[in-house]
Short mmCIF file of C-alpha atoms in Angstrom, two decimals:
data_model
loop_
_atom_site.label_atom_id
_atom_site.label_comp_id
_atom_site.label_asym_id
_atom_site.label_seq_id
_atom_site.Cartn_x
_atom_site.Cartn_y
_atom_site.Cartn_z
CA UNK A 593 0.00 0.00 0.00
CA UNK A 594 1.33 3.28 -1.23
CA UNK A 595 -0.04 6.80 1.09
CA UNK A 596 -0.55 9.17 -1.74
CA UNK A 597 -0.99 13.34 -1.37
CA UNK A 598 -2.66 14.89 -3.64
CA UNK A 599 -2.42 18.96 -3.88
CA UNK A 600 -5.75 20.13 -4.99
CA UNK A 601 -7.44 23.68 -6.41
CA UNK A 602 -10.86 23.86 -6.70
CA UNK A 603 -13.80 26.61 -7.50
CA UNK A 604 -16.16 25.11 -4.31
CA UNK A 605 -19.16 27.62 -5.82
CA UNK A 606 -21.32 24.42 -7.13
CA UNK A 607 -20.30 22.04 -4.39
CA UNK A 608 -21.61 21.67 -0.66
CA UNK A 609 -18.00 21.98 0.43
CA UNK A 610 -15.59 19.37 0.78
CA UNK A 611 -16.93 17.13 2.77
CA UNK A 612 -19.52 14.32 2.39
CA UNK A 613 -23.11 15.24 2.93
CA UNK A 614 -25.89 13.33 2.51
CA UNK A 615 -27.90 16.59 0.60
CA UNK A 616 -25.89 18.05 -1.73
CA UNK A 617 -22.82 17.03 -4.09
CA UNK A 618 -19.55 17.23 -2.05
CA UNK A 619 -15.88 18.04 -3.64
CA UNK A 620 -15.04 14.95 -1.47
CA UNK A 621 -17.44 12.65 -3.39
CA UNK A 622 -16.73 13.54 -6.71
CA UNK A 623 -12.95 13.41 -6.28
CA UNK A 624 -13.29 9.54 -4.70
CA UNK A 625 -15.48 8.94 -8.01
CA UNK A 626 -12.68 9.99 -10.24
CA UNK A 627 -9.98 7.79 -8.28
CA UNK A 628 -12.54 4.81 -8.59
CA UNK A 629 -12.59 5.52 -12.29
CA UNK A 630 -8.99 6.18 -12.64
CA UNK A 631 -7.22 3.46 -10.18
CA UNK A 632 -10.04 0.90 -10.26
CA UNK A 633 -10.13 1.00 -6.03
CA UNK A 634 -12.30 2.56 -3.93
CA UNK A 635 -10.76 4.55 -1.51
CA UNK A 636 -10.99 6.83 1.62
CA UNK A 637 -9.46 10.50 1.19
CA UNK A 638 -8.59 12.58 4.06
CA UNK A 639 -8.29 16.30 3.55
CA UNK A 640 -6.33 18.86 5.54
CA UNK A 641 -10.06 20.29 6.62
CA UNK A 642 -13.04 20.73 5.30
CA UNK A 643 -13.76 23.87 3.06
CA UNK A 644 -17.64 25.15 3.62
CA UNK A 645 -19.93 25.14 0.86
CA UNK A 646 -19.05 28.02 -1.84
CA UNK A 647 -15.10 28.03 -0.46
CA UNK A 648 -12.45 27.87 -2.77
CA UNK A 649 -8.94 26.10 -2.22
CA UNK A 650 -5.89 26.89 -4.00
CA UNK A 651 -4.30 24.47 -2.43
CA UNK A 652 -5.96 21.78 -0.40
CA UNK A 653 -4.04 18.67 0.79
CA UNK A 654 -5.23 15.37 0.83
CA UNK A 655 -4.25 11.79 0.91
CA UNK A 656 -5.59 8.40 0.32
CA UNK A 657 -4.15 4.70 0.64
CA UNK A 658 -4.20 2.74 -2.09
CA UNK A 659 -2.11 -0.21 -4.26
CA UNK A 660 -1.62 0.40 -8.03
CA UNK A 661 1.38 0.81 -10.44
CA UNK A 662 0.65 3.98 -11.71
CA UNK A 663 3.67 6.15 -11.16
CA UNK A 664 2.85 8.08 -7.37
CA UNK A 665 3.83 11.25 -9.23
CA UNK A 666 1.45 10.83 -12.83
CA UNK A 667 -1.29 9.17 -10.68
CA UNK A 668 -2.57 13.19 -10.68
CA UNK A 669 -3.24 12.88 -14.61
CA UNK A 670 -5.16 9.95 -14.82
CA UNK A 671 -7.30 11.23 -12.15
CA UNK A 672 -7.84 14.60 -13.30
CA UNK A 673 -9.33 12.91 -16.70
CA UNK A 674 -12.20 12.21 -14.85
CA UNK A 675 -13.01 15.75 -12.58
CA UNK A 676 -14.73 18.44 -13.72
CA UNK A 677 -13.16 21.37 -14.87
CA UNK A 678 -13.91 23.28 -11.85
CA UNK A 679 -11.72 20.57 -9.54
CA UNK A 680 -8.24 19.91 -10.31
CA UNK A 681 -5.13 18.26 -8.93
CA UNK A 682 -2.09 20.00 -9.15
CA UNK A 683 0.51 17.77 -7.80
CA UNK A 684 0.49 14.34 -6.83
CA UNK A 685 3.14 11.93 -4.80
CA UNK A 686 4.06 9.12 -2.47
CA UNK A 687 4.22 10.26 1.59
CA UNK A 688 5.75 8.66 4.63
CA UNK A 689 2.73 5.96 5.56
CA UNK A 690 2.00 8.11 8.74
CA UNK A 691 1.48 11.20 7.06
CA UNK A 692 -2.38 12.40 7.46
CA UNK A 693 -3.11 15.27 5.82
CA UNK A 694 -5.56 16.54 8.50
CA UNK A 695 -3.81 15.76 11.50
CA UNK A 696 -0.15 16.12 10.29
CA UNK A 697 -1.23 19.99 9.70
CA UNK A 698 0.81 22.29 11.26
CA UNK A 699 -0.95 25.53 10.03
CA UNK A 700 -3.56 26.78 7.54
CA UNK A 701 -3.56 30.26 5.60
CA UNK A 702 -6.67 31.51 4.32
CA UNK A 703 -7.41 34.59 2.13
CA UNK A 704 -10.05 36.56 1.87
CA UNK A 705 -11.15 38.44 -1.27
CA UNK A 706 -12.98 41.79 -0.80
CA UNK A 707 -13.98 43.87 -4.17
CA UNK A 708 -14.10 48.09 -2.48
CA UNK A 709 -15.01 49.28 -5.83
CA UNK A 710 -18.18 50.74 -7.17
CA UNK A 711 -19.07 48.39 -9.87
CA UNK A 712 -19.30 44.94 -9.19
CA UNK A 713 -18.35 42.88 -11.98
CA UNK A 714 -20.08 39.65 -13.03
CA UNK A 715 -16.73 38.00 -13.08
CA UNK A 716 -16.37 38.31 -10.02
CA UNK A 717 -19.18 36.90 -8.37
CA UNK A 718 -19.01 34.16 -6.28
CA UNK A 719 -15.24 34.70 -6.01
CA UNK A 720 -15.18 38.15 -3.83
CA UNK A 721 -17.32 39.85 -1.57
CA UNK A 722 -19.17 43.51 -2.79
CA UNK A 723 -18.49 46.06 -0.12
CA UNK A 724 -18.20 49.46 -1.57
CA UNK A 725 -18.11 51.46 1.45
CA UNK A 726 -15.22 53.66 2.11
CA UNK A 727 -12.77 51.97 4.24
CA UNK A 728 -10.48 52.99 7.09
CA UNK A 729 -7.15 50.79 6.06
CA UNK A 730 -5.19 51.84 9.06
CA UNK A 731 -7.88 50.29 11.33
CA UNK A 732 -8.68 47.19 9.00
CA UNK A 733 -4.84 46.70 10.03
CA UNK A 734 -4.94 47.92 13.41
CA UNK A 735 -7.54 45.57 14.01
CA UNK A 736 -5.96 42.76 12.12
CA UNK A 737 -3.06 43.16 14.35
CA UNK A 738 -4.85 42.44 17.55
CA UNK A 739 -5.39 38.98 16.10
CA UNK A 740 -2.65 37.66 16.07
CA UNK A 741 -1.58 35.31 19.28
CA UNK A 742 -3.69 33.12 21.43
CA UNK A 743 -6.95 33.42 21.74
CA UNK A 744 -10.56 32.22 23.09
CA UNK A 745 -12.72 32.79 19.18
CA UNK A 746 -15.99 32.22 20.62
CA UNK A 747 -17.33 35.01 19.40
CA UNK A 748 -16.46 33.98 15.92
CA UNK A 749 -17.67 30.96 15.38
CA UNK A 750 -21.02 29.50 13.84
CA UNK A 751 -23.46 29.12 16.79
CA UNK A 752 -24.38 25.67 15.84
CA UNK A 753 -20.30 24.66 15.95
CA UNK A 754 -19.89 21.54 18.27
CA UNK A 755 -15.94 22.46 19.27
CA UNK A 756 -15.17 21.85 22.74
CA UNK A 757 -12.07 24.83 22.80
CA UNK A 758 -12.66 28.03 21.01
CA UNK A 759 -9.24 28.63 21.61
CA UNK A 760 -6.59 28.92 18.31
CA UNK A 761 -3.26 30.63 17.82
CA UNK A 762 -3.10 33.00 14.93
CA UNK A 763 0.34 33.44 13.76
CA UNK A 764 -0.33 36.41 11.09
CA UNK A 765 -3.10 38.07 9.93
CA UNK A 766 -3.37 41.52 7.46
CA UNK A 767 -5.52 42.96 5.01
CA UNK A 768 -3.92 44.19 1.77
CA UNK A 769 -4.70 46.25 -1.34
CA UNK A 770 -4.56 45.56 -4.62
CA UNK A 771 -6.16 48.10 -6.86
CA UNK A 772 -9.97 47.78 -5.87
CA UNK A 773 -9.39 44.79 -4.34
CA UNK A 774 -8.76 44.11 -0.96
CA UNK A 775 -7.31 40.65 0.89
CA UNK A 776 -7.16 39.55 4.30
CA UNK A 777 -4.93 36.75 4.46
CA UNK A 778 -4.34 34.54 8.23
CA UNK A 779 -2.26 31.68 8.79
CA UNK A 780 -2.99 30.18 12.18
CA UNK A 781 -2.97 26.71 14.15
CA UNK A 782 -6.83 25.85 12.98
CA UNK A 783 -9.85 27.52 12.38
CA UNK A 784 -13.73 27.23 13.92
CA UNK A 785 -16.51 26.70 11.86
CA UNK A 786 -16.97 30.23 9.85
CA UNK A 787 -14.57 31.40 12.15
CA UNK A 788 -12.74 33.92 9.38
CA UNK A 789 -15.71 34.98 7.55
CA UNK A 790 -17.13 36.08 11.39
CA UNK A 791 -13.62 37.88 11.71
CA UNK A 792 -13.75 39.63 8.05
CA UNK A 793 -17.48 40.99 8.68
CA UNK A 794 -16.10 41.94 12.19
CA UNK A 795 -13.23 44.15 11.33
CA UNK A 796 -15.12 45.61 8.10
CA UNK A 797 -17.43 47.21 11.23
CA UNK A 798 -13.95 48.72 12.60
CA UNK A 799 -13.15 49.77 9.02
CA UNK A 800 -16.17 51.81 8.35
CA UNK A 801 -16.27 52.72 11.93
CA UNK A 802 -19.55 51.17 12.87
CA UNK A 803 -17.39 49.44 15.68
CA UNK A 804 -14.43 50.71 17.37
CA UNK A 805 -11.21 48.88 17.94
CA UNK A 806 -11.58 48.84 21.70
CA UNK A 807 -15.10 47.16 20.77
CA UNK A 808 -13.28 44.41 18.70
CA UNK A 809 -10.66 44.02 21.11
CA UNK A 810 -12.88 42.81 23.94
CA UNK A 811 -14.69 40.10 21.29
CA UNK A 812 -10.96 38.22 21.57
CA UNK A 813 -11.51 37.28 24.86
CA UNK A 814 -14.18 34.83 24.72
CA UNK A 815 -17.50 36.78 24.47
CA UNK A 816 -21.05 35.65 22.93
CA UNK A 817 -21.76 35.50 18.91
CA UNK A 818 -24.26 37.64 18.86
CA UNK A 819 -21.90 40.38 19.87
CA UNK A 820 -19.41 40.10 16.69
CA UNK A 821 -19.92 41.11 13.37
CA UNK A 822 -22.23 38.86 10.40
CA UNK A 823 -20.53 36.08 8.80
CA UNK A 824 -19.63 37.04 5.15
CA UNK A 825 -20.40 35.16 1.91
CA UNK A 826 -18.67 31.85 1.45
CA UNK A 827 -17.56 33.08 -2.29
CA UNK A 828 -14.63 35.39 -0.79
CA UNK A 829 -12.83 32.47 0.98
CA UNK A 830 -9.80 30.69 -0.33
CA UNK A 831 -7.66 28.19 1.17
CA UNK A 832 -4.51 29.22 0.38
CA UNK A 833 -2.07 26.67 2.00
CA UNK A 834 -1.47 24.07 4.30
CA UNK A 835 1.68 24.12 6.79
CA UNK A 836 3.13 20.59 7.94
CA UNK A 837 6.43 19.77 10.31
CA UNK A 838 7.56 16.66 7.69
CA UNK A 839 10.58 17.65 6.34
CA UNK A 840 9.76 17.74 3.15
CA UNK A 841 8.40 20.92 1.44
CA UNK A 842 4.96 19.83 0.59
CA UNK A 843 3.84 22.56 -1.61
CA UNK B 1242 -42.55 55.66 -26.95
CA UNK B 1243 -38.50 55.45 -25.14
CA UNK B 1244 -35.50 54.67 -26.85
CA UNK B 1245 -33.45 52.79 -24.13
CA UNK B 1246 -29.90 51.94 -23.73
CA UNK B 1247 -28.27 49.29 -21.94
CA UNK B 1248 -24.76 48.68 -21.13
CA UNK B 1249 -24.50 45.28 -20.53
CA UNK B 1250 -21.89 42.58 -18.49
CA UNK B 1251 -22.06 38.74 -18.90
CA UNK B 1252 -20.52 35.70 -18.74
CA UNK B 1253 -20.89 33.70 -21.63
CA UNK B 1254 -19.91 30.27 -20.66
CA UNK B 1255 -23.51 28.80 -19.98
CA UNK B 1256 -25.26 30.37 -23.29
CA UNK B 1257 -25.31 29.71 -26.91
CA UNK B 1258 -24.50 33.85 -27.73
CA UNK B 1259 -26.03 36.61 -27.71
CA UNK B 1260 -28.92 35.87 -29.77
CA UNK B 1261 -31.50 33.89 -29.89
CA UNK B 1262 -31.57 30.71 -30.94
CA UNK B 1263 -33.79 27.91 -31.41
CA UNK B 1264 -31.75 25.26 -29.64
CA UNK B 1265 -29.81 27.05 -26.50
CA UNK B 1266 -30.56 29.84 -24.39
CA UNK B 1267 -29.28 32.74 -25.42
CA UNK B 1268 -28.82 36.13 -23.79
CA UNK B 1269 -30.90 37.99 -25.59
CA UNK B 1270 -34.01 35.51 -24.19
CA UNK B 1271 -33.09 35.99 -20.86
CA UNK B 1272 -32.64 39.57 -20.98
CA UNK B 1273 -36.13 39.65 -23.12
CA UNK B 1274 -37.98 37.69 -20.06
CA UNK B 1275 -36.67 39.91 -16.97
CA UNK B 1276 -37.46 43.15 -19.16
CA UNK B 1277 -40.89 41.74 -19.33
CA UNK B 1278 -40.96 40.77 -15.85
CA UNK B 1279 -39.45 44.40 -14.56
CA UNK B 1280 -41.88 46.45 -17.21
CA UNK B 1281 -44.78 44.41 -17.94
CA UNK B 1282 -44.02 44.86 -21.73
CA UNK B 1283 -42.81 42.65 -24.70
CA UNK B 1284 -39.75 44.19 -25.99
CA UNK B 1285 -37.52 43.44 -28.90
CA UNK B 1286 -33.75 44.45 -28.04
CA UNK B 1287 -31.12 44.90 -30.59
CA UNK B 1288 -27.49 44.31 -29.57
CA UNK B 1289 -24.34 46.32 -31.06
CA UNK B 1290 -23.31 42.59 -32.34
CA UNK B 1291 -24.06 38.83 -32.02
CA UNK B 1292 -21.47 37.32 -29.53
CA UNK B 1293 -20.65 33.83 -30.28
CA UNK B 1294 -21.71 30.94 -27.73
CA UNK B 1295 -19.03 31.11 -24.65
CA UNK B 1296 -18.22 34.63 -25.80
CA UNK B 1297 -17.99 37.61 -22.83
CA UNK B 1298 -18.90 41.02 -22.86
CA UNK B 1299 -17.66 43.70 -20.70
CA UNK B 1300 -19.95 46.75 -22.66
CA UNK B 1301 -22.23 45.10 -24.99
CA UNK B 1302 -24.76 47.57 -25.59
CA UNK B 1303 -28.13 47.05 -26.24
CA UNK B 1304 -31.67 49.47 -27.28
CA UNK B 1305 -35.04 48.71 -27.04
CA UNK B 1306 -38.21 50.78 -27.17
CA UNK B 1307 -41.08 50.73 -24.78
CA UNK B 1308 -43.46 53.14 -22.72
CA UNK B 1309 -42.87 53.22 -19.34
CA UNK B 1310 -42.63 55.28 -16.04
CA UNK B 1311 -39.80 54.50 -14.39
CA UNK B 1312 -37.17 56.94 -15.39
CA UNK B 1313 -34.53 55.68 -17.60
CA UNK B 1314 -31.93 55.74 -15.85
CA UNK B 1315 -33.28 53.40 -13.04
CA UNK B 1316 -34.66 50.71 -14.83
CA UNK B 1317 -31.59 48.39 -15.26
CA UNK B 1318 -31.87 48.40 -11.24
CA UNK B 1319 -35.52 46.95 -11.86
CA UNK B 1320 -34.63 44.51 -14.65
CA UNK B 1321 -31.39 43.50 -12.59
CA UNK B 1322 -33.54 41.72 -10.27
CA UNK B 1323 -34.79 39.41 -12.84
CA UNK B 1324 -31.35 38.57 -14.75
CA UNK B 1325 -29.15 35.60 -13.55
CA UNK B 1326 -25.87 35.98 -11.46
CA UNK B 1327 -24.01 35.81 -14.88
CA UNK B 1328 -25.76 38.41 -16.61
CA UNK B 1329 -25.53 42.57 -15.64
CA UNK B 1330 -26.95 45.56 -16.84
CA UNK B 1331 -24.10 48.14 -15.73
CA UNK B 1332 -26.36 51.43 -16.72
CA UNK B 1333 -29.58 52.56 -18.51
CA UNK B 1334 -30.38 55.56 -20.52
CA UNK B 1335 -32.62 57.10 -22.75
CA UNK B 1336 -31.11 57.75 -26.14
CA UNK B 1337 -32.32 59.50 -29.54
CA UNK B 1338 -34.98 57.66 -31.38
CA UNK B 1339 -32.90 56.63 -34.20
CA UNK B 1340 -30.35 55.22 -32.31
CA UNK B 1341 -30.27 51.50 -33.65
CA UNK B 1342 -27.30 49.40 -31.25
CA UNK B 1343 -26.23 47.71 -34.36
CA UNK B 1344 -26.42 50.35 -36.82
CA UNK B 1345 -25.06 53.59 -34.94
CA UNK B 1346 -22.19 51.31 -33.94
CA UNK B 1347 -18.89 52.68 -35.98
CA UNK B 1348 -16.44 50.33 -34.38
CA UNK B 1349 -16.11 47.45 -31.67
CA UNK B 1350 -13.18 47.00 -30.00
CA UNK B 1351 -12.44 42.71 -28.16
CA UNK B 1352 -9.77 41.16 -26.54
CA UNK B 1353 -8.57 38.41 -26.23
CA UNK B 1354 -7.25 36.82 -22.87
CA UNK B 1355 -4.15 34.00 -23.21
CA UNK B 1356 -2.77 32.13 -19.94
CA UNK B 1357 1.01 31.65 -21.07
CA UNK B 1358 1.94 30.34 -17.90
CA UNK B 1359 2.56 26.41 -16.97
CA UNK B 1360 -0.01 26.01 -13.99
CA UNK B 1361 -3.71 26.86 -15.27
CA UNK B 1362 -5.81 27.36 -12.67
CA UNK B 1363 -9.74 26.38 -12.65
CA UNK B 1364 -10.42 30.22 -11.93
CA UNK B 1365 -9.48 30.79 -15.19
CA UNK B 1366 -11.48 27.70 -17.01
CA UNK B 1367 -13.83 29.16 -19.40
CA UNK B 1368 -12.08 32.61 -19.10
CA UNK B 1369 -8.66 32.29 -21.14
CA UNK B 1370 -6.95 30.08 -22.96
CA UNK B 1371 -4.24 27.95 -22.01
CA UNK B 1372 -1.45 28.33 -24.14
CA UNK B 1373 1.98 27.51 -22.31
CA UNK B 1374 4.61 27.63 -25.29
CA UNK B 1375 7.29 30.19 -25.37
CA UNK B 1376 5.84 32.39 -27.46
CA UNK B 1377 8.27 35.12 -29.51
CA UNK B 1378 6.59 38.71 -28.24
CA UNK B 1379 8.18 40.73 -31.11
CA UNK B 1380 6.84 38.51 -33.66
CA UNK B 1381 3.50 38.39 -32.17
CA UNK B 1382 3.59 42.59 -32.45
CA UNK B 1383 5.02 42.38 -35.66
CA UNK B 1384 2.08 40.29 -36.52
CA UNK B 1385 -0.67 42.16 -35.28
CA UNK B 1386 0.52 45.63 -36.88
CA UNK B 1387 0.04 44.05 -40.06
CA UNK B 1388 -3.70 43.21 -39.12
CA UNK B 1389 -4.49 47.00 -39.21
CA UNK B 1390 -5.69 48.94 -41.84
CA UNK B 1391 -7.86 47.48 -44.76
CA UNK B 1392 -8.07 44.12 -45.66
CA UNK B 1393 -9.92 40.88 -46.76
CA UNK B 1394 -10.42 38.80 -44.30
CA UNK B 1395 -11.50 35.89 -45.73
CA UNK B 1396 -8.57 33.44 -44.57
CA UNK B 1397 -9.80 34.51 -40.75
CA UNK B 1398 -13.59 33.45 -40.99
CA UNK B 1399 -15.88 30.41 -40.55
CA UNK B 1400 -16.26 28.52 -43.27
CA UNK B 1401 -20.32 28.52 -43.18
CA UNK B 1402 -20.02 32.34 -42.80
CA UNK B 1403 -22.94 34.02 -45.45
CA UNK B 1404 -21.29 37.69 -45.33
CA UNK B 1405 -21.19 39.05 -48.86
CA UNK B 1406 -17.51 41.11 -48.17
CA UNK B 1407 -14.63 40.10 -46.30
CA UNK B 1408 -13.37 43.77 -46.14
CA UNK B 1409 -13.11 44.93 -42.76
CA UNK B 1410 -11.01 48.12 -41.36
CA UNK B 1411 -8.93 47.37 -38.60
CA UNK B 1412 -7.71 50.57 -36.48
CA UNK B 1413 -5.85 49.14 -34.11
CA UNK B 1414 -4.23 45.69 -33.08
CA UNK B 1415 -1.52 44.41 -30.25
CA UNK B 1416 -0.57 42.23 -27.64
CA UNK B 1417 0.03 43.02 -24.52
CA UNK B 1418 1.61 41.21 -21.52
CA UNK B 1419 0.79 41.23 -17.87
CA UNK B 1420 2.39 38.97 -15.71
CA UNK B 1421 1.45 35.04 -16.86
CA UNK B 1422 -1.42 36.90 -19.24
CA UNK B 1423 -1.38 38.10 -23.22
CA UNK B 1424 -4.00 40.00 -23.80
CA UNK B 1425 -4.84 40.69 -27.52
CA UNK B 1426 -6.81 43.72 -28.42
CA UNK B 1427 -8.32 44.93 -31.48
CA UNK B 1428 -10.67 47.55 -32.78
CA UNK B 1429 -11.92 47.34 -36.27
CA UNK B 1430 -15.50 48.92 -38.03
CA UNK B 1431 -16.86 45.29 -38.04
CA UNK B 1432 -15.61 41.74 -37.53
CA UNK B 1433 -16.42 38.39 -39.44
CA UNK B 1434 -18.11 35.24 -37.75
CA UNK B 1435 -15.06 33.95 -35.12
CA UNK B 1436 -12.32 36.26 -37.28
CA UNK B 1437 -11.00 37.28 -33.91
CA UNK B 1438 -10.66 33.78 -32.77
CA UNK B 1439 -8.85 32.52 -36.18
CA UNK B 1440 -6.75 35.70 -35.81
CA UNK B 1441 -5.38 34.44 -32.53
CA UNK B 1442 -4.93 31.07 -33.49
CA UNK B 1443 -2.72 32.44 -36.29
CA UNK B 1444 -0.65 34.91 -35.04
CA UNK B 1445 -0.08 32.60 -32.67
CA UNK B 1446 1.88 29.93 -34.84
CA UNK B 1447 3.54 32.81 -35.35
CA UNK B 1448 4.60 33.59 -32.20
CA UNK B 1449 5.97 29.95 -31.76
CA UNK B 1450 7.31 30.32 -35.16
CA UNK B 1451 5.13 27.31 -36.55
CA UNK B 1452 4.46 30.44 -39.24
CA UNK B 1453 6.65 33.09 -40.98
CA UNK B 1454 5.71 36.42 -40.91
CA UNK B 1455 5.66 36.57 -44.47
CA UNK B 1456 3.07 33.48 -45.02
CA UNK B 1457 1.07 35.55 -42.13
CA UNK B 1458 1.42 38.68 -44.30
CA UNK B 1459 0.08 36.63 -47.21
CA UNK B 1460 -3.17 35.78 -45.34
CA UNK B 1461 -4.29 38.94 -45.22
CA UNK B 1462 -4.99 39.55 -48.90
CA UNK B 1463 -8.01 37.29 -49.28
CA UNK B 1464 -6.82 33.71 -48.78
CA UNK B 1465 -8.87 30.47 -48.27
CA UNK B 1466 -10.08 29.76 -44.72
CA UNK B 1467 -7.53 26.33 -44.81
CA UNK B 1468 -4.58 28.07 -44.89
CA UNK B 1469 -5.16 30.16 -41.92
CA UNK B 1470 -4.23 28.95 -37.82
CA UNK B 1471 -7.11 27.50 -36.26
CA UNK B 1472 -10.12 29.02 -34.01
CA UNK B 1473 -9.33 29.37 -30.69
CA UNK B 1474 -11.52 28.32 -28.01
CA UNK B 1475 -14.93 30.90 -27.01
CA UNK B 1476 -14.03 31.44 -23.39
CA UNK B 1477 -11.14 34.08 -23.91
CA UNK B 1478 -12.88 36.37 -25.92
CA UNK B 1479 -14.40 39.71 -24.71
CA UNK B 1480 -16.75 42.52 -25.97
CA UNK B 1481 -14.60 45.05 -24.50
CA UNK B 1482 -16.54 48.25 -26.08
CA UNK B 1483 -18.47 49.62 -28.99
CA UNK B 1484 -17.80 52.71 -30.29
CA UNK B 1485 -20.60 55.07 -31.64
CA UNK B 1486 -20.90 58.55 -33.85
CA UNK B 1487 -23.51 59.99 -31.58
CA UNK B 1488 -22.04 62.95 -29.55
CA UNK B 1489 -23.23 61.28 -26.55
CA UNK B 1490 -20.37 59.40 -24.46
CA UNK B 1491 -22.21 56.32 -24.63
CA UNK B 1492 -19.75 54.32 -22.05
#
């Protein structure tokens, strides 16, 4: 039995995220099709984490056990003959046996895509959020900045999450722009369920200054939902890269 | 009775063009339907120009007559609400009765959008080609000056074409590189079924030097379709703008 990784991009826009679901067509499912069809084995992929419905991922990780001849690093073409064009696997190879792509995770960095311009383009929806209100960079940033370390995230994650610590370490987090465009990009231990979507509608409040940084401050420190910001659309978030301590450079 | 303008966005991926069609659903039905649904009246719109199935538009512009109340330069907000996530109406106007889309039009101006890196990403499925060969920039200018001025064009359209002339005035014509991306543009008074498509296909052989200059130069004097490059896929080509001789700024 060979462990292979498989570095994947996908558009997650018609997909219920990555995930199996029993309603709805997951990224997961269609991908375990496609190495049925290519391999001839049924097999069980894990990914680094799921993506929620309508997220995107540059570059997820994933791995699966299987036996076949196909060279570990071409294994990625056959497969790909069989995805749709909005799934696609960039890079595939063979992994120590003990490598899981979930659990061997170091770190995940996430972008987020903003559009601050005035016309919203049909290319661009479903891939970045409208907000056309004047912005405040230094306190996007300012903000930002107070989220990086340890903290209790309760107040930004999905009511319904069943997580029994709320606690994560965020190792950098910053918004920049780019023309009309705007990114917030974090790379931290792990992530609750909607967790940087809450953040991103959060510190937009501190960037129009509906919400002061004193406000957002306090929301660090374990407080209630319902006193952070709304959780943004899906179609802004990207998964962007996956950190692990095996020595080799897996991206 | 209104003359109105629209200035219209869309993705073309999931129609068969601009107009209608009997098998397909075009644009032009689905912009029909949610003019009827925002106005309570049957229109007939005229577009500057047919777009080609998988063919974008940035500007194309589009007039229609009708009675109504709402003032003209609201009701693409109305009709907005009826049109798909892939189709936008950027602006609405009133404009002079004899203003025909089509006819007024003096010149259109499309690029087209080229990946020329190695790693094509699923964001850009649909949206550019994928061409990764080294590709010769000076030639590829070289070619494209020639393109302007007066020619026939009958080596760069589809065979089942019924235009009576394939004389066509081309006022400008280049390539232009941003990072991984070629982008060709080109304005002309009127362009032949897929001519912008062949002409990419051609001058790119030339910019991989598959083609000389000279045999390029030779095309442009009323050749047979055979002899030219082939048609390059739908999904990198956009309406970028139409030009018109009314005084107005229409864009």
């Amino acid at each position: 039995m060979k462990n292979i990784c498989l570095i994947i991009e996908y558009i997650g826009t018609n997909y219920c995220g990555f995930q199996r679901q029993r309603n709805g067509i997951s990224i997961q499912q269609v991908l375990e099709e496609a190495i049925f069809k290519a391999i001839n084995q049924k097999v069980n992929t894990v990914a680094s984490g799921r993506t929620d419905a309508g997220v995107h991922a540059l570059n997820q990780v994933v791995n699966f056990s299987c036996s076949c001849n196909i060279p570990s690093d071409k294994i990625h073409y056959h497969i790909n003959q069989y995805l749709p064009k909005d799934i696609r696997i960039k890079k595939s190879f063979e992994v120590d046996e003990n490598f899981n792509s979930r659990k061997s995770a170091i770190s995940k960095t996430y972008f987020y895509k903003i559009y601050n311009g005035k016309n919203f383009s049909v290319f661009d929806e479903d891939r970045s959020l409208f907000f056309p209100y004047k912005l405040d960079f230094y306190l996007l940033n300012k903000g930002a900045t107070l989220v990086k370390g340890q903290h209790n995230f309760s107040a930004f994650v999905c009511s319904n999450s069943t997580s029994k610590s709320f606690v994560r370490t965020i190792y950098s987090c910053h918004f920049k722009r780019e023309g009309d465009y705007i990114f917030f990009e974090i790379t931290g231990n792990g992530f609750l369920y909607n967790m940087v979507r809450i953040l991103v509608g959060t510190l937009l409040e501190v960037g129009v200054k509906k919400r002061t940084i004193e406000d957002f401050k306090n929301l660090l420190n374990g407080a209630d939902r319902k006193l952070a910001g709304k959780t943004v659309s899906a179609g802004g978030l990207y998964l962007k890269q996956v950190q692990y301590d095996t020595k080799g450079n897996l991206i």
